[in-house]
PDB file of C-alpha atoms and ligand atoms in Angstrom:
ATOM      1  CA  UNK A 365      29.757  10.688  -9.014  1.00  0.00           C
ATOM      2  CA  UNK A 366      25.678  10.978  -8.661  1.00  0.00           C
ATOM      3  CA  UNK A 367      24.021   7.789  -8.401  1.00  0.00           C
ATOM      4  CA  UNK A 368      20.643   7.297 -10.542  1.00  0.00           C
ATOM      5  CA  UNK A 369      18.155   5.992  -8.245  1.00  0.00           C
ATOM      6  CA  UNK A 370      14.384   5.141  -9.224  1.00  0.00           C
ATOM      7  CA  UNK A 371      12.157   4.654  -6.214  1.00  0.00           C
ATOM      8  CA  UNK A 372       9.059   2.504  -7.173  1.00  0.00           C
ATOM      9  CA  UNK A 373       6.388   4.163  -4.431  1.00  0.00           C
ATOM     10  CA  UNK A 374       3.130   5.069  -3.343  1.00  0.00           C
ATOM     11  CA  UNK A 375       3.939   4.428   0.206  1.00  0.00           C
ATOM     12  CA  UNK A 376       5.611   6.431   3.485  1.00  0.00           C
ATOM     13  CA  UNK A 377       8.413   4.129   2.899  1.00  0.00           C
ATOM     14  CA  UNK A 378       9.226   4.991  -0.238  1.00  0.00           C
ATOM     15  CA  UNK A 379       8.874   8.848   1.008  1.00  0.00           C
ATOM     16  CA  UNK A 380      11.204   8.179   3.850  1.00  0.00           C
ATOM     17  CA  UNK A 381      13.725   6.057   1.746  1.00  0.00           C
ATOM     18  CA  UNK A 382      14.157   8.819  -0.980  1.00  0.00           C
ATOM     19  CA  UNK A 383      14.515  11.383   1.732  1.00  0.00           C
ATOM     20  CA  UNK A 384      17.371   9.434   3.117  1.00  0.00           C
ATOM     21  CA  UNK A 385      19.247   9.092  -0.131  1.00  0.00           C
ATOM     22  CA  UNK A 386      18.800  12.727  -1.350  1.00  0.00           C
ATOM     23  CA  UNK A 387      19.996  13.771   2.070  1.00  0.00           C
ATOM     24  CA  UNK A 388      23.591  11.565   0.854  1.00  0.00           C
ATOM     25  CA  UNK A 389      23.948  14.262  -2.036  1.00  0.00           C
ATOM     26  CA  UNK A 390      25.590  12.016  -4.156  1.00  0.00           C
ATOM     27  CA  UNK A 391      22.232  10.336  -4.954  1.00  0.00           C
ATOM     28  CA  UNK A 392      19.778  11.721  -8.570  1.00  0.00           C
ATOM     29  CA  UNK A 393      16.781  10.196  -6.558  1.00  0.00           C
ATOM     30  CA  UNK A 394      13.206   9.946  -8.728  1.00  0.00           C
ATOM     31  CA  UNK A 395       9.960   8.980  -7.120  1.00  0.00           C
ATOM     32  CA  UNK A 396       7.266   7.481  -9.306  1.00  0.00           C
ATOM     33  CA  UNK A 397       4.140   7.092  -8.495  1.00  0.00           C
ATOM     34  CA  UNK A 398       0.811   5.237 -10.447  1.00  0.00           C
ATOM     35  CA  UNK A 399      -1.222   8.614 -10.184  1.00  0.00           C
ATOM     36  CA  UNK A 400      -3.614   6.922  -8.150  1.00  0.00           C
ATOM     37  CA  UNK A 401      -4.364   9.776  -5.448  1.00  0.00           C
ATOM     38  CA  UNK A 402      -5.805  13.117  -6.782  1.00  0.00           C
ATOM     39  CA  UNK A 403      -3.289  15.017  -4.424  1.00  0.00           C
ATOM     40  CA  UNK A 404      -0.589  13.115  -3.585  1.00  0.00           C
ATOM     41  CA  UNK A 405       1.433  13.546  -0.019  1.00  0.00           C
ATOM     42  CA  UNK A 406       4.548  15.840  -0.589  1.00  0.00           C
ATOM     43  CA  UNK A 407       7.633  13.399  -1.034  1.00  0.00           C
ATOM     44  CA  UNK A 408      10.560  15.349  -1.129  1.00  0.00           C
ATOM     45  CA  UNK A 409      12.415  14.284  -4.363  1.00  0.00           C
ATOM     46  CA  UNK A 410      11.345  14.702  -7.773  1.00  0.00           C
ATOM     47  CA  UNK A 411       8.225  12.889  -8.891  1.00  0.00           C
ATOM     48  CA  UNK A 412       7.209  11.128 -12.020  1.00  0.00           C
ATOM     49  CA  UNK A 413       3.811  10.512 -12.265  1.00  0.00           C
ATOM     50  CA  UNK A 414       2.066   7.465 -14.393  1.00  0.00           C
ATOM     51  CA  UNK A 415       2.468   3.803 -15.741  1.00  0.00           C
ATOM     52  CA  UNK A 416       5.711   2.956 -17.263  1.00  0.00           C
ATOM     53  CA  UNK A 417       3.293   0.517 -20.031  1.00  0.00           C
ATOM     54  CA  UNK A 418       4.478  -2.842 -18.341  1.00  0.00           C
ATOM     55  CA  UNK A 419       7.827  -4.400 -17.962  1.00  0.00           C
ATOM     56  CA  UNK A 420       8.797  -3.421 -21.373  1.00  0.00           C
ATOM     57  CA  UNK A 421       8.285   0.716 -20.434  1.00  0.00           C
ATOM     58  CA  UNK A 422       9.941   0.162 -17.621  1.00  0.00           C
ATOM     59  CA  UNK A 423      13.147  -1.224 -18.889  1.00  0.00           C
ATOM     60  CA  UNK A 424      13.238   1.589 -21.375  1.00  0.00           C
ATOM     61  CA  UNK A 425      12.923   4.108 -18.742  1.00  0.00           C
ATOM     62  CA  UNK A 426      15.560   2.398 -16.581  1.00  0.00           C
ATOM     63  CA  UNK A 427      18.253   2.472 -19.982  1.00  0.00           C
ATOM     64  CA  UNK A 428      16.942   6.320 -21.090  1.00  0.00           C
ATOM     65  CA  UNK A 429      17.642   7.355 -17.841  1.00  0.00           C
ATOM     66  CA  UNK A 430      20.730   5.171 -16.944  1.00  0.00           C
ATOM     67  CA  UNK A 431      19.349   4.468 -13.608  1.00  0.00           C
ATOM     68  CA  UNK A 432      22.150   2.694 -11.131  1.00  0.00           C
ATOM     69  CA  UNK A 433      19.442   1.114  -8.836  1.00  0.00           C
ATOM     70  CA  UNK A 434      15.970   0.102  -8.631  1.00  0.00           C
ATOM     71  CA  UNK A 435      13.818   0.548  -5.794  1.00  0.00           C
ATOM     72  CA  UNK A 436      10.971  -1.386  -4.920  1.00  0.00           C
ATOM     73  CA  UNK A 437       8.894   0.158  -2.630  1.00  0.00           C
ATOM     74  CA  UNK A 438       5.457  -0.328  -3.313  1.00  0.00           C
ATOM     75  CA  UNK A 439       2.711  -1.555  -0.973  1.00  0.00           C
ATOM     76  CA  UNK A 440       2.446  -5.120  -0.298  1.00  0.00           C
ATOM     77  CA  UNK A 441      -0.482  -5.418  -2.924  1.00  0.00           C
ATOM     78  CA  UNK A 442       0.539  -3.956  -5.603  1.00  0.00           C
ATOM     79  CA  UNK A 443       1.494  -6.832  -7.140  1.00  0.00           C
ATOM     80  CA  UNK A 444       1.801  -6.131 -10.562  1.00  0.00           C
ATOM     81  CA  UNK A 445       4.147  -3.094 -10.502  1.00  0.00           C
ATOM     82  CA  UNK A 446       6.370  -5.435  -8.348  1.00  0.00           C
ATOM     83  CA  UNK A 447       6.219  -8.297 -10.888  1.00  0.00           C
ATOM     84  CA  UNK A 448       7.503  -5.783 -13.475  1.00  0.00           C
ATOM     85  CA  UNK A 449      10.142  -3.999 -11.682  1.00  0.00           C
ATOM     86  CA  UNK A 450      11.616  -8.037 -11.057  1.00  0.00           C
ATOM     87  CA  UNK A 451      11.220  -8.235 -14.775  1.00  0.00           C
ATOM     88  CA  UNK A 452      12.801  -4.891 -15.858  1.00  0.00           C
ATOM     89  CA  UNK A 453      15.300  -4.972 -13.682  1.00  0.00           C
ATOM     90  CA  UNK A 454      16.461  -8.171 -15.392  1.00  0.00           C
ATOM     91  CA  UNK A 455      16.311  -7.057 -19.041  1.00  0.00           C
ATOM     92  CA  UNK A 456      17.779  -3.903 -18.176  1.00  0.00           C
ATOM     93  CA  UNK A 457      20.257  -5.272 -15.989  1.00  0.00           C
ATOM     94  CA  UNK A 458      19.683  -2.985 -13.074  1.00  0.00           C
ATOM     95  CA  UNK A 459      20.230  -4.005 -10.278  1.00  0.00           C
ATOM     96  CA  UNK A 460      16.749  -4.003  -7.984  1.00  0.00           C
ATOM     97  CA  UNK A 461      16.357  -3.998  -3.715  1.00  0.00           C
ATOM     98  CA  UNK A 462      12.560  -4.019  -2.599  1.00  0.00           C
ATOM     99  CA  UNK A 463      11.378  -2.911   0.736  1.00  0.00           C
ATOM    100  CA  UNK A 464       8.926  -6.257   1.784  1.00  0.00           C
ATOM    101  CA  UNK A 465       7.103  -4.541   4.673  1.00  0.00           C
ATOM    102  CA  UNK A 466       5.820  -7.661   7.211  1.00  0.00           C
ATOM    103  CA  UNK A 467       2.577  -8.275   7.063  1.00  0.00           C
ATOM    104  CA  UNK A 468       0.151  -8.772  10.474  1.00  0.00           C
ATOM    105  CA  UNK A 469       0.198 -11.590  12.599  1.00  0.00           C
ATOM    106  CA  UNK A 470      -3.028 -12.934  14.159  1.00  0.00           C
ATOM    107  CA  UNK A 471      -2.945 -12.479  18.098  1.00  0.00           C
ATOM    108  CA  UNK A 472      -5.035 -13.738  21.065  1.00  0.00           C
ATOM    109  CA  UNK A 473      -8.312 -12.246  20.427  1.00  0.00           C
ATOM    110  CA  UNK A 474      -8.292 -11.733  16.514  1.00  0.00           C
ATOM    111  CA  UNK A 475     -11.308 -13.013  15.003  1.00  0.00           C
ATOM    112  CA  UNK A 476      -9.977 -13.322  11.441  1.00  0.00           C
ATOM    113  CA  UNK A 477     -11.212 -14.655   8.425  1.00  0.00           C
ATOM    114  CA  UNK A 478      -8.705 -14.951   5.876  1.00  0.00           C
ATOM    115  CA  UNK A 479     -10.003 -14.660   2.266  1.00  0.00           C
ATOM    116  CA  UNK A 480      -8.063 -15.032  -0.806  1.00  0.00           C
ATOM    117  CA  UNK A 481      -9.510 -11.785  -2.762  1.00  0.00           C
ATOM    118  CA  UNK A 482     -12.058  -9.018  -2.661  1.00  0.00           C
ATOM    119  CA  UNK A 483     -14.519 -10.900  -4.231  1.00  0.00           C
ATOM    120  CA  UNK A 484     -14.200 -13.752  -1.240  1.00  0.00           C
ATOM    121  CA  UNK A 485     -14.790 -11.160   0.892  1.00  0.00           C
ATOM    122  CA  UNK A 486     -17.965 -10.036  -0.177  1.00  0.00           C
ATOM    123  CA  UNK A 487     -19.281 -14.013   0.007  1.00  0.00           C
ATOM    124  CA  UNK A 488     -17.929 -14.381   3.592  1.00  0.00           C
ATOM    125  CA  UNK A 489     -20.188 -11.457   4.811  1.00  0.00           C
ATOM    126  CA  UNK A 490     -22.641 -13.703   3.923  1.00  0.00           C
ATOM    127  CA  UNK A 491     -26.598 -13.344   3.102  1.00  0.00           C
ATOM    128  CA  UNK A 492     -27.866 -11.447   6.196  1.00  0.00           C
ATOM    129  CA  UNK A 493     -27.615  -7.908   6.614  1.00  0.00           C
ATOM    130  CA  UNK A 494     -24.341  -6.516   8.439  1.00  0.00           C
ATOM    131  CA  UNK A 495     -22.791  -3.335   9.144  1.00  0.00           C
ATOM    132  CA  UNK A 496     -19.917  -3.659   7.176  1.00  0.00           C
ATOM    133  CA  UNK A 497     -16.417  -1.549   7.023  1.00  0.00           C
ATOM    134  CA  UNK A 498     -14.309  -1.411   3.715  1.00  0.00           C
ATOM    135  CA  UNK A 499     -11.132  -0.354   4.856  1.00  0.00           C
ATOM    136  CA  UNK A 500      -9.845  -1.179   1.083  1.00  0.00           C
ATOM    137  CA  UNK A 501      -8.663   1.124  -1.815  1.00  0.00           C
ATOM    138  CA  UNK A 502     -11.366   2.506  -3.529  1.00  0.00           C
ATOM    139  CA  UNK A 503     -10.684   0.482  -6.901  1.00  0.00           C
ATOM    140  CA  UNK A 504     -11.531  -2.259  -4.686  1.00  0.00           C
ATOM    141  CA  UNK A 505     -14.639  -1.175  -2.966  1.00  0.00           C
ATOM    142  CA  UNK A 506     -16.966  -1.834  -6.141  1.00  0.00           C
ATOM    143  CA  UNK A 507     -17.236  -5.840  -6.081  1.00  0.00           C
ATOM    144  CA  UNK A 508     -19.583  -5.019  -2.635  1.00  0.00           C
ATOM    145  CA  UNK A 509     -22.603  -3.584  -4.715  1.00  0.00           C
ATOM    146  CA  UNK A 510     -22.892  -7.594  -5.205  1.00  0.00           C
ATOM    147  CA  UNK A 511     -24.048  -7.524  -1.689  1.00  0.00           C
ATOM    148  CA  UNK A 512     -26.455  -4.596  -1.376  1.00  0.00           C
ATOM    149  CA  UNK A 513     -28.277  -6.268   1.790  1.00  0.00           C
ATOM    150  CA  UNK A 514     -25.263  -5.041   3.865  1.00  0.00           C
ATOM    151  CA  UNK A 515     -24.818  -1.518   5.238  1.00  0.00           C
ATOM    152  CA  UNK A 516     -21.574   0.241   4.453  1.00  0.00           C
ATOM    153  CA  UNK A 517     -18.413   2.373   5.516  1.00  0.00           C
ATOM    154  CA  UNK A 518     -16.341   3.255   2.964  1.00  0.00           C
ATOM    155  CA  UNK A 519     -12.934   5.099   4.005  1.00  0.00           C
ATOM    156  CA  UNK A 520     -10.890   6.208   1.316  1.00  0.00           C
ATOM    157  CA  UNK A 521      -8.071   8.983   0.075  1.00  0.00           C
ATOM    158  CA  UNK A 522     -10.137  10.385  -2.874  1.00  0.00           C
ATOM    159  CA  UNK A 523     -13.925  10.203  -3.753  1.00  0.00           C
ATOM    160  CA  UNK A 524     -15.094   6.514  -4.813  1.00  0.00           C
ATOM    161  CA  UNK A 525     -15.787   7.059  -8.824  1.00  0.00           C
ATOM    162  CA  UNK A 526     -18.144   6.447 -10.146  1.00  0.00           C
ATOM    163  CA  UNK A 527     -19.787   6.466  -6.541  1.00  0.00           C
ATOM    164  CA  UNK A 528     -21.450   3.303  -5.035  1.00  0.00           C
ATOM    165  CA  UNK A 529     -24.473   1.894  -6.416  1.00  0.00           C
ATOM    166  CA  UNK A 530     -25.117   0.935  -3.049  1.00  0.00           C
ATOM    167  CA  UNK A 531     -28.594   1.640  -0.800  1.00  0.00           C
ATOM    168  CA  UNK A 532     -26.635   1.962   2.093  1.00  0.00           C
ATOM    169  CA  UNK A 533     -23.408   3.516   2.258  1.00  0.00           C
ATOM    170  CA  UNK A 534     -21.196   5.971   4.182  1.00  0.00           C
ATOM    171  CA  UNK A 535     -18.387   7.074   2.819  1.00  0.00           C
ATOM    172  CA  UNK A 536     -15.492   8.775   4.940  1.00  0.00           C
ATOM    173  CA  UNK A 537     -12.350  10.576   3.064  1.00  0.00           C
ATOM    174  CA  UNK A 538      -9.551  10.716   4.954  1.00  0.00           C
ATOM    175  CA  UNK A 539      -5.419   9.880   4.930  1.00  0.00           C
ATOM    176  CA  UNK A 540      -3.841   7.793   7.642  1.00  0.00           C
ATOM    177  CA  UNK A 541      -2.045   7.217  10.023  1.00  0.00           C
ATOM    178  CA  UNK A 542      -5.526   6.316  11.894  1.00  0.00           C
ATOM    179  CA  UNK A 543      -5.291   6.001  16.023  1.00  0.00           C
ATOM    180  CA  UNK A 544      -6.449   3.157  17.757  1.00  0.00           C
ATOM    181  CA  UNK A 545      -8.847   5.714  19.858  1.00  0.00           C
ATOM    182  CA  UNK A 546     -10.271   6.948  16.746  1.00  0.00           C
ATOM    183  CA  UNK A 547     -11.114   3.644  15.204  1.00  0.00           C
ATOM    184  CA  UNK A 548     -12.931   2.592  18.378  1.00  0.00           C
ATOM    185  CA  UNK A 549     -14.832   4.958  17.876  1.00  0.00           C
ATOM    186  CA  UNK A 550     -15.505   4.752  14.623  1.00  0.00           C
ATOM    187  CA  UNK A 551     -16.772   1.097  14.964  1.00  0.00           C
ATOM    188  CA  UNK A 552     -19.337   1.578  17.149  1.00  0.00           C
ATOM    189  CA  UNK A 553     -20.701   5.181  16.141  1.00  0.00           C
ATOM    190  CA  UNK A 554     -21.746   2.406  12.707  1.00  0.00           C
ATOM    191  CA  UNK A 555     -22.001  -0.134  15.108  1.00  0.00           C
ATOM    192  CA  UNK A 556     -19.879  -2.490  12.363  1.00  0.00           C
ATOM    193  CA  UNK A 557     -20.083  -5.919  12.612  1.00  0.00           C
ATOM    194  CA  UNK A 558     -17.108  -6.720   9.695  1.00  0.00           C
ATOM    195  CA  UNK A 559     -14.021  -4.916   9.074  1.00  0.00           C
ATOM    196  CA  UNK A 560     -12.951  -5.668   5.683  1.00  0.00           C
ATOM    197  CA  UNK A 561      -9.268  -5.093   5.435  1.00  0.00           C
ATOM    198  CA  UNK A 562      -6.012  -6.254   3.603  1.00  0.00           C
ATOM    199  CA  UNK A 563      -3.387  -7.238   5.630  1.00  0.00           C
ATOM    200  CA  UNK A 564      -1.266  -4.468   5.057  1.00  0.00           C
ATOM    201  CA  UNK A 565       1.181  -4.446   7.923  1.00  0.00           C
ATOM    202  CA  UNK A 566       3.364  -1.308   9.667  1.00  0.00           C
ATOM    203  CA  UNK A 567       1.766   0.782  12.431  1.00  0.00           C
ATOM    204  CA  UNK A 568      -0.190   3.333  10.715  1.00  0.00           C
ATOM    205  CA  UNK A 569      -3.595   1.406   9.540  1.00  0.00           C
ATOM    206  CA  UNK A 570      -3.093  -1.473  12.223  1.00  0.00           C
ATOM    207  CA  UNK A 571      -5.322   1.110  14.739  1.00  0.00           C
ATOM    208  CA  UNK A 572      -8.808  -0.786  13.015  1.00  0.00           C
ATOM    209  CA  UNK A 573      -7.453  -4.241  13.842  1.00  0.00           C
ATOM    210  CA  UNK A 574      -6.562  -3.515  17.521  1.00  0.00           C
ATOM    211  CA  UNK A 575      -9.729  -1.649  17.721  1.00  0.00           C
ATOM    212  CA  UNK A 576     -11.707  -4.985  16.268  1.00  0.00           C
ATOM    213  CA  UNK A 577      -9.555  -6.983  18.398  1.00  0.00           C
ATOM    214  CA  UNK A 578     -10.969  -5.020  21.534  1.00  0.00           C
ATOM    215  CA  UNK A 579     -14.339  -5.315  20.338  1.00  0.00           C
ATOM    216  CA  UNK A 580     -14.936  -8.624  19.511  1.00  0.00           C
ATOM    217  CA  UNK A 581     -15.393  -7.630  15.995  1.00  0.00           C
ATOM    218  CA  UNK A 582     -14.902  -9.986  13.097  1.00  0.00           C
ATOM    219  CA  UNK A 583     -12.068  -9.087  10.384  1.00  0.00           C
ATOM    220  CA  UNK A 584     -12.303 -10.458   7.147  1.00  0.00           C
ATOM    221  CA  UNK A 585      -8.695 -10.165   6.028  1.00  0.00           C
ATOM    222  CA  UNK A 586      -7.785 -10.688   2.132  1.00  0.00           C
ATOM    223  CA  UNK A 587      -4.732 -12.391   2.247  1.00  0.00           C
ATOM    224  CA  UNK A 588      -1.235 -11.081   0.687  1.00  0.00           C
ATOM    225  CA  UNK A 589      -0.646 -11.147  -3.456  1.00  0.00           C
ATOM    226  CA  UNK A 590       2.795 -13.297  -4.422  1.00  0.00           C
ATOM    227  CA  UNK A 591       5.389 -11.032  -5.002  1.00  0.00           C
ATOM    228  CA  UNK A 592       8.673 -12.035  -6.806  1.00  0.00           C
ATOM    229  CA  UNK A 593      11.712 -12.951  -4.848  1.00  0.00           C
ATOM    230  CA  UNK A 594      14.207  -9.984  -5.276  1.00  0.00           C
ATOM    231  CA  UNK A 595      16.500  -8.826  -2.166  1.00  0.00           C
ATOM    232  CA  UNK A 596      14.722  -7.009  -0.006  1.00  0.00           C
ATOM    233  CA  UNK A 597      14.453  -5.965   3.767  1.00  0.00           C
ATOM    234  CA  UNK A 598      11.624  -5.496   6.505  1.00  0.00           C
ATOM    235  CA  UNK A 599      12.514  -2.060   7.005  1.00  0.00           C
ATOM    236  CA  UNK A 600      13.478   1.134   5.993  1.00  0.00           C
ATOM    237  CA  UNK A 601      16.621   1.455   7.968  1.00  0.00           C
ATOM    238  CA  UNK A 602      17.996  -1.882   6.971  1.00  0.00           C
ATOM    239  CA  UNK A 603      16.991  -0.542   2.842  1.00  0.00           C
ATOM    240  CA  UNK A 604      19.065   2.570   3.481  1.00  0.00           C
ATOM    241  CA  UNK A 605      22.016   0.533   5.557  1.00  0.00           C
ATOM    242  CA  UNK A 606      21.538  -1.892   2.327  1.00  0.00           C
ATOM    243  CA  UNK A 607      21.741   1.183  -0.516  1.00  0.00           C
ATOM    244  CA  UNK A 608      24.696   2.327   1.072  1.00  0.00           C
ATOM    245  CA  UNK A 609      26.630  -0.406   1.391  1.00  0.00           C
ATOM    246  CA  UNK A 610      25.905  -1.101  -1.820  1.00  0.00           C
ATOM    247  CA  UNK A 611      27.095   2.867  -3.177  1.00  0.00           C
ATOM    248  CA  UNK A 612      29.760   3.188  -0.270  1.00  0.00           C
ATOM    249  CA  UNK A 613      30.893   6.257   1.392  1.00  0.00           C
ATOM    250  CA  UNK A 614      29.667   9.457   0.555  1.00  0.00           C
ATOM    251  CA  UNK A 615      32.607  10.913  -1.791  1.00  0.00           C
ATOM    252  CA  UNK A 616      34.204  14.138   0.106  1.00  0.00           C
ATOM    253  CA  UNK A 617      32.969  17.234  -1.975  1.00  0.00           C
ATOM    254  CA  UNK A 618      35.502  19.637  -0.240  1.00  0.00           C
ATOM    255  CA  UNK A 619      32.832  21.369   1.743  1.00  0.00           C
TER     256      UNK A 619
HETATM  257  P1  NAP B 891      -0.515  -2.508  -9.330  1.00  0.00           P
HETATM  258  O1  NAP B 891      -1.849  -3.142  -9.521  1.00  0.00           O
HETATM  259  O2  NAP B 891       0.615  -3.365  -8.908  1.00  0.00           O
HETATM  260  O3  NAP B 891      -0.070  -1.757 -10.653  1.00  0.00           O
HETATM  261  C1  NAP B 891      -0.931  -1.524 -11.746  1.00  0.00           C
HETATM  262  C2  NAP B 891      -0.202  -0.643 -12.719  1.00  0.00           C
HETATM  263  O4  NAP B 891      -0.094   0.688 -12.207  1.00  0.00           O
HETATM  264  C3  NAP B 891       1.229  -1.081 -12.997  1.00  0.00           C
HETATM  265  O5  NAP B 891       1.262  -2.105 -13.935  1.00  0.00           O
HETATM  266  C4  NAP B 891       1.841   0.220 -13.446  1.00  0.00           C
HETATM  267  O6  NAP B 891       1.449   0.539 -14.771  1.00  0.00           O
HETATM  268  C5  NAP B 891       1.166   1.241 -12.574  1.00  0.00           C
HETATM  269  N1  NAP B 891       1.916   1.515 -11.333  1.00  0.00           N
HETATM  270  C6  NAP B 891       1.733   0.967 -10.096  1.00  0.00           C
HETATM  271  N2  NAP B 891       2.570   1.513  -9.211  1.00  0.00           N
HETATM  272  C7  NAP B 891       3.311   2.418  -9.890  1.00  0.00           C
HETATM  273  C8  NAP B 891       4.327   3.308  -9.509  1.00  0.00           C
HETATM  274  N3  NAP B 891       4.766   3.386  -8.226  1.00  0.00           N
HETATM  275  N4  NAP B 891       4.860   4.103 -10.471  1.00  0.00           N
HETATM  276  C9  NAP B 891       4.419   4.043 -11.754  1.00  0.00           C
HETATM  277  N5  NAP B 891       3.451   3.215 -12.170  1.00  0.00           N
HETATM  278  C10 NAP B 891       2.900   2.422 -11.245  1.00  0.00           C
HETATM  279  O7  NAP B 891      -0.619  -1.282  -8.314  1.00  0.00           O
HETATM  280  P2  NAP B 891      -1.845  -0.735  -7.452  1.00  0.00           P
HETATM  281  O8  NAP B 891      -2.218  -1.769  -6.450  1.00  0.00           O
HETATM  282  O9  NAP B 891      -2.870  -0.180  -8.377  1.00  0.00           O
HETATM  283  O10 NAP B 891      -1.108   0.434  -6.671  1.00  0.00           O
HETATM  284  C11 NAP B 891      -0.798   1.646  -7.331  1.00  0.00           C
HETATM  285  C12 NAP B 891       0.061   2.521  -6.440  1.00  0.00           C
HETATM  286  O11 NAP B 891      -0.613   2.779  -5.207  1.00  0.00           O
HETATM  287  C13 NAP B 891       1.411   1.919  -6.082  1.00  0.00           C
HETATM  288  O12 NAP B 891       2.363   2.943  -6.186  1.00  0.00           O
HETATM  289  C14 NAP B 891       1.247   1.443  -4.646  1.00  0.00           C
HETATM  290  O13 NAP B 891       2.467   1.513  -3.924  1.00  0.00           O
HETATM  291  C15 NAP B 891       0.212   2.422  -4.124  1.00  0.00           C
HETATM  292  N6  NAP B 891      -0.660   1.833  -3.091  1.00  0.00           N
HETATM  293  C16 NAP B 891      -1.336   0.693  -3.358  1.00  0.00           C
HETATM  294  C17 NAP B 891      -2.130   0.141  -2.374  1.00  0.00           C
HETATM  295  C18 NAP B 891      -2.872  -1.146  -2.609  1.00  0.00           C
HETATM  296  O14 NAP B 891      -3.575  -1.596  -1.685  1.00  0.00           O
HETATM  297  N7  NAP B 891      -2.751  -1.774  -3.772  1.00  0.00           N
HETATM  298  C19 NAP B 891      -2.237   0.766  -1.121  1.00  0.00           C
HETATM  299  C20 NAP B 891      -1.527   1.944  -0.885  1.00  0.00           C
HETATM  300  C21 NAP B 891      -0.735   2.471  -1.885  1.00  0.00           C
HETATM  301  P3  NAP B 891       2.367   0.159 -16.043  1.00  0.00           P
HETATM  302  O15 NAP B 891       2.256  -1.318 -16.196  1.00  0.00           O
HETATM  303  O16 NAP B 891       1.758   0.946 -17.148  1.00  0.00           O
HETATM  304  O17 NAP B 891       3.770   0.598 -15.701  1.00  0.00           O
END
């Protein structure tokens, strides 16, 4: 029997999880992502690309398709795609597992400021000029021409569109993981005073916080979106232990 499994991602989680299922072979795994990123990392499994047009889409697609699981594993702030997976999983009557990556915890030597939303963190920068780094998505990045006095750093996957109406801005494209080395350096080549960043969690973006840590530098940290209580896990190996429990063995094939 082949088990219809729809992985909610947009993440290396969600890359890793569906590579663990397919690798069961008794698992029809699909990937689906928003369609954010122009060129989107290779993930392994087949992809569906696009919105699903709410809760409502997505508990059509979960009957067309006669998917056997649902799998949440979208980054922590993408709060509305997790809201609607809670909700089409229940009118569908799917069952759903999310993967609730931890987020950072503030250690000796953190100067944090914890905002509630972007637009909070373009008021705690504050009126006088500061060398300012947007480590956010570039949807996000916008709500700073509000504060044109500062000088920016922009890092992002793809292009910022329409580009910054900004008189000072840098922008970097690039992909994490990002070292801690790198970072360093990357803070004081723009001598930043402000890393704006969400508090995203896992190893592969923390290298900016360690690196502000080390410098002294203030982070202004938007704080973590609701998300609905569904059962989840911290990690990916306890998702996959959790799947497969959940399926049971791997039916012998005669191979
Ligand atoms: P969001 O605000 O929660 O979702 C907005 C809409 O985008 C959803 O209502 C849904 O449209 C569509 N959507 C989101 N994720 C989708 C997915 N995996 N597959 C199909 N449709 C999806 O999400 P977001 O913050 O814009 O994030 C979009 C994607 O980027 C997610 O896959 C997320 O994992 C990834 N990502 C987000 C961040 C972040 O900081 N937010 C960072 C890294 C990666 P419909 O209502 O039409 O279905």
């Amino acid at each position: 029997m082949t088990h219809q499994i729809l992985i909610l991602g947009g993440t290396a989680e969600a890359r890793q999880i569906a590579t663990a299922l397919a690798g069961r072979g008794d698992c029809a795994v699909t990937l689906s992502l928003a369609g954010r990123t122009q060129n989107p990392a290779g993930q392994g499994v087949p992809v569906r690309i696009g919105g699903f047009g709410g809760a409502g889409g997505l508990a059509d697609y979960l009957r067309q398709y006669d998917v056997e699981l649902l799998i949440d594993a979208t980054h922590p702030y993408a709060a509305r795609i997790s809201a609607n997976a809670a909700e089409a999983a229940t009118r569908a009557g799917v069952p759903i597992l999310a993967l609730r990556r931890p987020g950072w915890q503030r250690t000796e030597g953190d100067r944090w400021t914890e905002v509630a939303d972007v637009d909070a963190a373009v008021t705690t920068l504050g009126a006088a000029p500061r060398h300012a780094f947007l480590a956010l998505g570039r949807q996000e990045v916008h709500a700073f021409e509000a504060a044109p006095q500062h000088r920016y750093v922009v890092r992002s996957v793809d292009p910022v569109e329409p580009p910054l109406a900004l008189p000072y801005v840098e922008t970097i494209l690039a992909r994490g993981p990002f070292e801690t080395a790198d970072e360093l350096a990357l803070l004081e080549r723009h001598r930043i005073d402000a890393v704006v960043s969400k508090n995203s969690g896992g190893s592969a973006t923390y290298g900016k916080i360690v690196a502000a840590r080390a410098l002294g530098i203030e982070v202004v940290m938007v704080r973590r979106p609701p998300l609905p209580g569904v059962p989840s896990t911290p990690t990916v190996h306890e998702l996959v232990a959790m799947i497969a429990h959940r399926l049971g063995p791997v039916a012998d094939r005669g191979v």
